[in-house]
mmCIF file of C-alpha atoms in Angstrom:
data_model
loop_
_atom_site.group_PDB
_atom_site.id
_atom_site.type_symbol
_atom_site.label_atom_id
_atom_site.label_comp_id
_atom_site.label_asym_id
_atom_site.label_seq_id
_atom_site.Cartn_x
_atom_site.Cartn_y
_atom_site.Cartn_z
ATOM 1 C CA UNK X 336 93.530 103.455 103.553
ATOM 2 C CA UNK X 337 92.796 104.448 99.836
ATOM 3 C CA UNK X 338 92.734 108.047 98.838
ATOM 4 C CA UNK X 339 91.616 109.781 95.579
ATOM 5 C CA UNK X 340 94.549 111.552 93.751
ATOM 6 C CA UNK X 341 91.786 114.819 92.998
ATOM 7 C CA UNK X 342 91.748 115.148 96.361
ATOM 8 C CA UNK X 343 95.165 115.118 97.057
ATOM 9 C CA UNK X 344 96.127 117.311 94.486
ATOM 10 C CA UNK X 345 94.359 120.259 96.503
ATOM 11 C CA UNK X 346 97.301 119.586 99.184
ATOM 12 C CA UNK X 347 100.487 121.187 99.860
ATOM 13 C CA UNK X 348 103.972 119.599 100.406
ATOM 14 C CA UNK X 349 106.769 121.163 102.678
ATOM 15 C CA UNK X 350 108.542 120.710 106.014
ATOM 16 C CA UNK X 351 105.824 123.136 107.217
ATOM 17 C CA UNK X 352 102.505 124.730 106.275
ATOM 18 C CA UNK X 353 104.864 128.541 106.092
ATOM 19 C CA UNK X 354 106.976 127.089 103.361
ATOM 20 C CA UNK X 355 104.743 124.396 101.497
ATOM 21 C CA UNK X 356 104.495 124.284 97.804
ATOM 22 C CA UNK X 357 101.040 123.425 96.127
ATOM 23 C CA UNK X 358 100.572 119.750 94.689
ATOM 24 C CA UNK X 359 99.629 119.806 91.131
ATOM 25 C CA UNK X 360 100.223 116.504 89.496
ATOM 26 C CA UNK X 361 101.582 112.570 89.911
ATOM 27 C CA UNK X 362 103.794 110.700 88.047
ATOM 28 C CA UNK X 363 102.752 107.107 87.841
ATOM 29 C CA UNK X 364 105.230 104.125 86.645
ATOM 30 C CA UNK X 365 103.440 102.331 83.358
ATOM 31 C CA UNK X 366 104.171 99.128 84.473
ATOM 32 C CA UNK X 367 104.046 98.795 88.482
ATOM 33 C CA UNK X 368 101.345 101.286 88.467
ATOM 34 C CA UNK X 369 103.427 103.203 91.561
ATOM 35 C CA UNK X 370 103.602 106.811 92.313
ATOM 36 C CA UNK X 371 106.995 107.744 91.475
ATOM 37 C CA UNK X 372 107.254 111.048 91.966
ATOM 38 C CA UNK X 373 104.765 114.234 93.136
ATOM 39 C CA UNK X 374 104.954 117.070 90.934
ATOM 40 C CA UNK X 375 104.810 120.436 92.939
ATOM 41 C CA UNK X 376 104.657 124.092 91.644
ATOM 42 C CA UNK X 377 107.482 126.113 92.707
ATOM 43 C CA UNK X 378 107.179 129.291 90.717
ATOM 44 C CA UNK X 379 107.284 131.594 93.558
ATOM 45 C CA UNK X 380 110.854 130.431 94.316
ATOM 46 C CA UNK X 381 112.283 128.637 91.025
ATOM 47 C CA UNK X 382 110.086 130.076 87.741
ATOM 48 C CA UNK X 383 110.395 127.782 84.791
ATOM 49 C CA UNK X 384 111.612 124.642 86.612
ATOM 50 C CA UNK X 385 109.712 121.073 87.474
ATOM 51 C CA UNK X 386 110.145 120.003 91.043
ATOM 52 C CA UNK X 387 109.699 116.831 91.551
ATOM 53 C CA UNK X 388 109.514 114.588 95.118
ATOM 54 C CA UNK X 389 109.236 111.159 95.606
ATOM 55 C CA UNK X 390 107.120 109.264 98.206
ATOM 56 C CA UNK X 391 110.151 108.287 100.004
ATOM 57 C CA UNK X 392 110.379 111.960 101.110
ATOM 58 C CA UNK X 393 107.116 112.058 102.365
ATOM 59 C CA UNK X 394 107.313 111.766 106.296
ATOM 60 C CA UNK X 395 103.243 111.996 107.120
ATOM 61 C CA UNK X 396 100.083 113.824 106.397
ATOM 62 C CA UNK X 397 98.346 116.727 108.588
ATOM 63 C CA UNK X 398 94.753 116.392 107.494
ATOM 64 C CA UNK X 399 93.802 119.537 109.207
ATOM 65 C CA UNK X 400 96.335 121.646 107.179
ATOM 66 C CA UNK X 401 96.295 119.786 103.853
ATOM 67 C CA UNK X 402 100.136 119.301 104.148
ATOM 68 C CA UNK X 403 101.781 116.580 102.800
ATOM 69 C CA UNK X 404 105.075 116.444 105.145
ATOM 70 C CA UNK X 405 108.491 116.378 103.692
ATOM 71 C CA UNK X 406 112.305 116.146 105.153
ATOM 72 C CA UNK X 407 113.074 118.493 102.265
ATOM 73 C CA UNK X 408 113.905 122.032 103.016
ATOM 74 C CA UNK X 409 113.500 124.678 100.454
ATOM 75 C CA UNK X 410 117.561 125.006 100.316
ATOM 76 C CA UNK X 411 117.205 121.173 99.109
ATOM 77 C CA UNK X 412 114.589 122.179 96.223
ATOM 78 C CA UNK X 413 116.481 125.190 95.114
ATOM 79 C CA UNK X 414 119.911 123.421 95.285
ATOM 80 C CA UNK X 415 118.588 120.110 93.394
ATOM 81 C CA UNK X 416 118.715 119.159 89.854
ATOM 82 C CA UNK X 417 117.247 121.505 87.274
ATOM 83 C CA UNK X 418 114.739 120.335 85.442
ATOM 84 C CA UNK X 419 112.958 121.794 82.270
ATOM 85 C CA UNK X 420 109.378 122.402 83.130
ATOM 86 C CA UNK X 421 108.130 122.132 79.606
ATOM 87 C CA UNK X 422 110.411 118.716 78.912
ATOM 88 C CA UNK X 423 109.551 115.261 79.762
ATOM 89 C CA UNK X 424 111.624 113.701 82.139
ATOM 90 C CA UNK X 425 113.987 111.261 80.968
ATOM 91 C CA UNK X 426 116.451 108.093 82.770
ATOM 92 C CA UNK X 427 119.333 110.430 82.974
ATOM 93 C CA UNK X 428 116.957 113.243 84.698
ATOM 94 C CA UNK X 429 115.936 110.798 87.365
ATOM 95 C CA UNK X 430 119.529 109.774 87.701
ATOM 96 C CA UNK X 431 120.107 113.358 88.646
ATOM 97 C CA UNK X 432 117.628 113.326 91.162
ATOM 98 C CA UNK X 433 118.273 110.021 92.992
ATOM 99 C CA UNK X 434 122.030 110.899 93.343
ATOM 100 C CA UNK X 435 121.289 114.341 94.898
ATOM 101 C CA UNK X 436 118.300 113.425 97.221
ATOM 102 C CA UNK X 437 119.498 109.759 98.083
ATOM 103 C CA UNK X 438 116.693 108.159 96.859
ATOM 104 C CA UNK X 439 116.218 104.455 95.925
ATOM 105 C CA UNK X 440 117.174 103.548 92.231
ATOM 106 C CA UNK X 441 113.497 101.815 91.743
ATOM 107 C CA UNK X 442 114.497 101.093 88.126
ATOM 108 C CA UNK X 443 117.207 98.863 89.207
ATOM 109 C CA UNK X 444 114.899 96.645 91.293
ATOM 110 C CA UNK X 445 115.650 92.823 90.732
ATOM 111 C CA UNK X 446 112.263 92.425 92.154
ATOM 112 C CA UNK X 447 110.045 94.876 93.878
ATOM 113 C CA UNK X 448 111.749 94.590 97.052
ATOM 114 C CA UNK X 449 115.432 95.399 95.977
ATOM 115 C CA UNK X 450 116.114 99.018 96.276
ATOM 116 C CA UNK X 451 112.809 100.440 96.671
ATOM 117 C CA UNK X 452 111.256 101.499 100.086
ATOM 118 C CA UNK X 453 107.585 100.459 98.610
ATOM 119 C CA UNK X 454 106.316 97.045 99.877
ATOM 120 C CA UNK X 455 106.557 94.420 97.529
ATOM 121 C CA UNK X 456 103.404 92.718 96.488
ATOM 122 C CA UNK X 457 103.923 89.076 95.284
ATOM 123 C CA UNK X 458 100.994 88.802 92.617
ATOM 124 C CA UNK X 459 102.260 87.237 89.490
ATOM 125 C CA UNK X 460 100.803 90.047 87.279
ATOM 126 C CA UNK X 461 103.148 92.873 89.257
ATOM 127 C CA UNK X 462 106.202 90.309 88.685
ATOM 128 C CA UNK X 463 105.525 90.513 84.675
ATOM 129 C CA UNK X 464 105.019 94.249 84.932
ATOM 130 C CA UNK X 465 108.337 95.237 86.630
ATOM 131 C CA UNK X 466 109.901 92.565 84.500
ATOM 132 C CA UNK X 467 108.669 94.661 81.584
ATOM 133 C CA UNK X 468 109.523 97.608 82.777
ATOM 134 C CA UNK X 469 113.382 96.474 83.106
ATOM 135 C CA UNK X 470 113.158 95.366 79.734
ATOM 136 C CA UNK X 471 111.854 98.314 78.092
ATOM 137 C CA UNK X 472 114.458 100.415 79.958
ATOM 138 C CA UNK X 473 117.460 98.270 78.689
ATOM 139 C CA UNK X 474 116.250 99.375 75.026
ATOM 140 C CA UNK X 475 114.962 103.028 75.870
ATOM 141 C CA UNK X 476 117.691 104.009 78.529
ATOM 142 C CA UNK X 477 116.612 107.640 78.433
ATOM 143 C CA UNK X 478 112.827 107.378 78.342
ATOM 144 C CA UNK X 479 111.146 107.386 81.855
ATOM 145 C CA UNK X 480 108.240 105.094 81.562
ATOM 146 C CA UNK X 481 106.162 107.589 83.377
ATOM 147 C CA UNK X 482 102.526 108.840 82.678
ATOM 148 C CA UNK X 483 100.773 112.028 84.446
ATOM 149 C CA UNK X 484 97.668 111.585 86.566
ATOM 150 C CA UNK X 485 96.499 114.974 84.480
ATOM 151 C CA UNK X 486 96.715 112.731 81.219
ATOM 152 C CA UNK X 487 95.386 109.808 82.729
ATOM 153 C CA UNK X 488 92.035 111.022 84.068
ATOM 154 C CA UNK X 489 90.935 112.102 80.419
ATOM 155 C CA UNK X 490 91.378 108.472 79.532
ATOM 156 C CA UNK X 491 88.221 106.182 78.428
ATOM 157 C CA UNK X 492 87.417 103.438 80.032
ATOM 158 C CA UNK X 493 86.447 99.938 78.256
ATOM 159 C CA UNK X 494 85.154 97.059 80.291
ATOM 160 C CA UNK X 495 84.666 93.462 78.719
ATOM 161 C CA UNK X 496 81.560 93.092 77.081
ATOM 162 C CA UNK X 497 79.955 96.221 77.731
ATOM 163 C CA UNK X 498 79.982 99.859 76.298
ATOM 164 C CA UNK X 499 83.014 101.957 77.264
ATOM 165 C CA UNK X 500 82.595 104.197 80.319
ATOM 166 C CA UNK X 501 84.558 107.443 81.943
ATOM 167 C CA UNK X 502 87.112 107.525 84.367
ATOM 168 C CA UNK X 503 86.245 109.500 87.377
ATOM 169 C CA UNK X 504 89.220 109.494 89.761
ATOM 170 C CA UNK X 505 92.448 107.231 90.441
ATOM 171 C CA UNK X 506 92.564 105.573 94.316
ATOM 172 C CA UNK X 507 96.006 105.228 95.673
ATOM 173 C CA UNK X 508 97.048 103.312 99.100
ATOM 174 C CA UNK X 509 99.154 104.098 101.568
ATOM 175 C CA UNK X 510 102.195 102.608 100.085
ATOM 176 C CA UNK X 511 101.740 104.966 96.851
ATOM 177 C CA UNK X 512 100.419 102.542 94.441
ATOM 178 C CA UNK X 513 97.391 102.694 92.693
ATOM 179 C CA UNK X 514 94.802 100.657 94.084
ATOM 180 C CA UNK X 515 91.905 101.189 92.096
ATOM 181 C CA UNK X 516 89.611 103.477 90.072
ATOM 182 C CA UNK X 517 86.441 105.291 90.503
ATOM 183 C CA UNK X 518 84.311 104.837 87.075
ATOM 184 C CA UNK X 519 81.046 105.603 85.413
ATOM 185 C CA UNK X 520 80.134 102.455 83.626
ATOM 186 C CA UNK X 521 76.918 101.859 82.020
ATOM 187 C CA UNK X 522 75.557 104.925 83.837
ATOM 188 C CA UNK X 523 76.091 103.714 87.168
ATOM 189 C CA UNK X 524 79.240 104.629 89.960
ATOM 190 C CA UNK X 525 81.617 101.536 90.553
ATOM 191 C CA UNK X 526 84.913 101.166 92.168
ATOM 192 C CA UNK X 527 86.991 99.201 90.134
ATOM 193 C CA UNK X 528 90.070 97.286 92.395
ATOM 194 C CA UNK X 529 93.417 97.285 90.572
ATOM 195 C CA UNK X 530 93.062 93.675 89.928
ATOM 196 C CA UNK X 531 90.645 94.732 87.998
ATOM 197 C CA UNK X 532 92.756 96.661 85.250
ATOM 198 C CA UNK X 533 93.525 94.243 82.160
ATOM 199 C CA UNK X 534 95.444 96.439 80.232
ATOM 200 C CA UNK X 535 96.084 100.373 79.362
ATOM 201 C CA UNK X 536 96.663 101.141 75.874
ATOM 202 C CA UNK X 537 98.907 104.352 76.231
ATOM 203 C CA UNK X 538 98.682 105.443 72.632
ATOM 204 C CA UNK X 539 94.654 105.160 72.154
ATOM 205 C CA UNK X 540 94.566 106.423 76.004
ATOM 206 C CA UNK X 541 92.060 103.472 76.960
ATOM 207 C CA UNK X 542 91.769 101.556 80.222
ATOM 208 C CA UNK X 543 90.274 97.986 79.865
ATOM 209 C CA UNK X 544 88.944 96.754 83.011
ATOM 210 C CA UNK X 545 87.416 93.192 83.536
#
């Protein structure tokens, strides 16, 4: 089932509703379009610290409580690696995270299946993006190729043969992968599938769709 990220940011994350933290953002893989981390606001416990939770740690969804249930306790989060809330995430930061929480090292995958719990896709386009991710990380070992949802939601859309449009929302499937976009194109609301995402220019903040 596809979910809007704008709706999920109204949820909280925790073992129970009593110790849940507000979900405020998502970090999306530039190449595979997987959600790599959920960003939670832990200010009431740990001021000035960024707390990231991998989708692998999400065990279920309680719709009535707007809760993403996780196996992680407050102690787990408080004792985890200290990430500066004002600094971009580096690969060394990720290595500390996965070492502490025992999460898969998704960037070391030979293909989409090797170390990630995400179900693999067989499309050639996904394979190409994953290969590009590995090559880039070899050259930029300290840069985590992740983009914030709060950044992406302000990107412009450009459809081949038509005027630019506006991005309304990002859709993700049950496996935490971007599956489509909701957009306003030529004055009409449209839902675009993941296959229609032709190219994303990160520098220009433009999403080109077929």
